Short mmCIF file of C-alpha atoms in Angstrom, two decimals:
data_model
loop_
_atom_site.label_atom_id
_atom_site.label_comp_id
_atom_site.label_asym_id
_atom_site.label_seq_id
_atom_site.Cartn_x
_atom_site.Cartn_y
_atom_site.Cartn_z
CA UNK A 1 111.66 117.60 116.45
CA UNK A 2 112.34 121.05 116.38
CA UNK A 3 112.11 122.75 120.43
CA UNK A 4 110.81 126.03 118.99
CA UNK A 5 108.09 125.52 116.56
CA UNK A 6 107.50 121.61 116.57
CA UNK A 7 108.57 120.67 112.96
CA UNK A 8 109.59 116.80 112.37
CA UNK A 9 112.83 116.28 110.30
CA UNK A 10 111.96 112.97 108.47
CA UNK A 11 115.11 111.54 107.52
CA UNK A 12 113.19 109.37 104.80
CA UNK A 13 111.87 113.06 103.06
CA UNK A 14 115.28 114.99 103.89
CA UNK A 15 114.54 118.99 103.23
CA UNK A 16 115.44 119.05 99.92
CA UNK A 17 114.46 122.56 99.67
CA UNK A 18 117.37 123.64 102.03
CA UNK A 19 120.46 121.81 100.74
CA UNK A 20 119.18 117.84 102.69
CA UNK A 21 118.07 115.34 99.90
CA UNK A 22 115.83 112.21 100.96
CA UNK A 23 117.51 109.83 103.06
CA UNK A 24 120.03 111.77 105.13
CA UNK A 25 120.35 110.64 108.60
CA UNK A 26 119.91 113.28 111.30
CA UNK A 27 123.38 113.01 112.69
CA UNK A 28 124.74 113.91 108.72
CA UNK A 29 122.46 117.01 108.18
CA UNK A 30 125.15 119.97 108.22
CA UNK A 31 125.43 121.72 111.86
CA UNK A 32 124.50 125.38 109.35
CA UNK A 33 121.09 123.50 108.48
CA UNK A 34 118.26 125.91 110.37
CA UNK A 35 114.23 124.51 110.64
CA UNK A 36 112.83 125.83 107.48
CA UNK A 37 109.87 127.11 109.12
CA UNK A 38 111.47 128.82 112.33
CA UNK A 39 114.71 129.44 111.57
CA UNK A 40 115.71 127.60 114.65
CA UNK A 41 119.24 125.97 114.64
CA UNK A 42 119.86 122.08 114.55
CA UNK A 43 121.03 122.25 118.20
CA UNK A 44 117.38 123.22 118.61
CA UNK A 45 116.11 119.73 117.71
CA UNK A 46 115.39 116.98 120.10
CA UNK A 47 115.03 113.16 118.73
CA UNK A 48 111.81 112.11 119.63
CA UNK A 49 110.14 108.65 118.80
CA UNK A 50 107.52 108.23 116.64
#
């Protein structure tokens, strides 16, 4: 979950939109992935459980 804004990476839906297809584990997204709707960087991102 991003810190900043709130937004869930779902690693079943990916963000294919910015470069992360479906079913890309969290710890494989690239470290120059940002939140695509902050802008916030992945070190911005805490795991949470759902």
């Amino acid at each position: 979950m991003c810190l900043i804004c709130g937004w869930i990476y779902d690693e079943s839906t990916g963000d294919p939109e910015h470069g992360v297809p479906p079913g890309v584990a969290w710890q494989d997204v690239p470290l120059n992935w940002v939140c695509p709707d902050c802008g916030a960087r992945k070190e911005d991102f805490e795991m949470v459980r759902i």
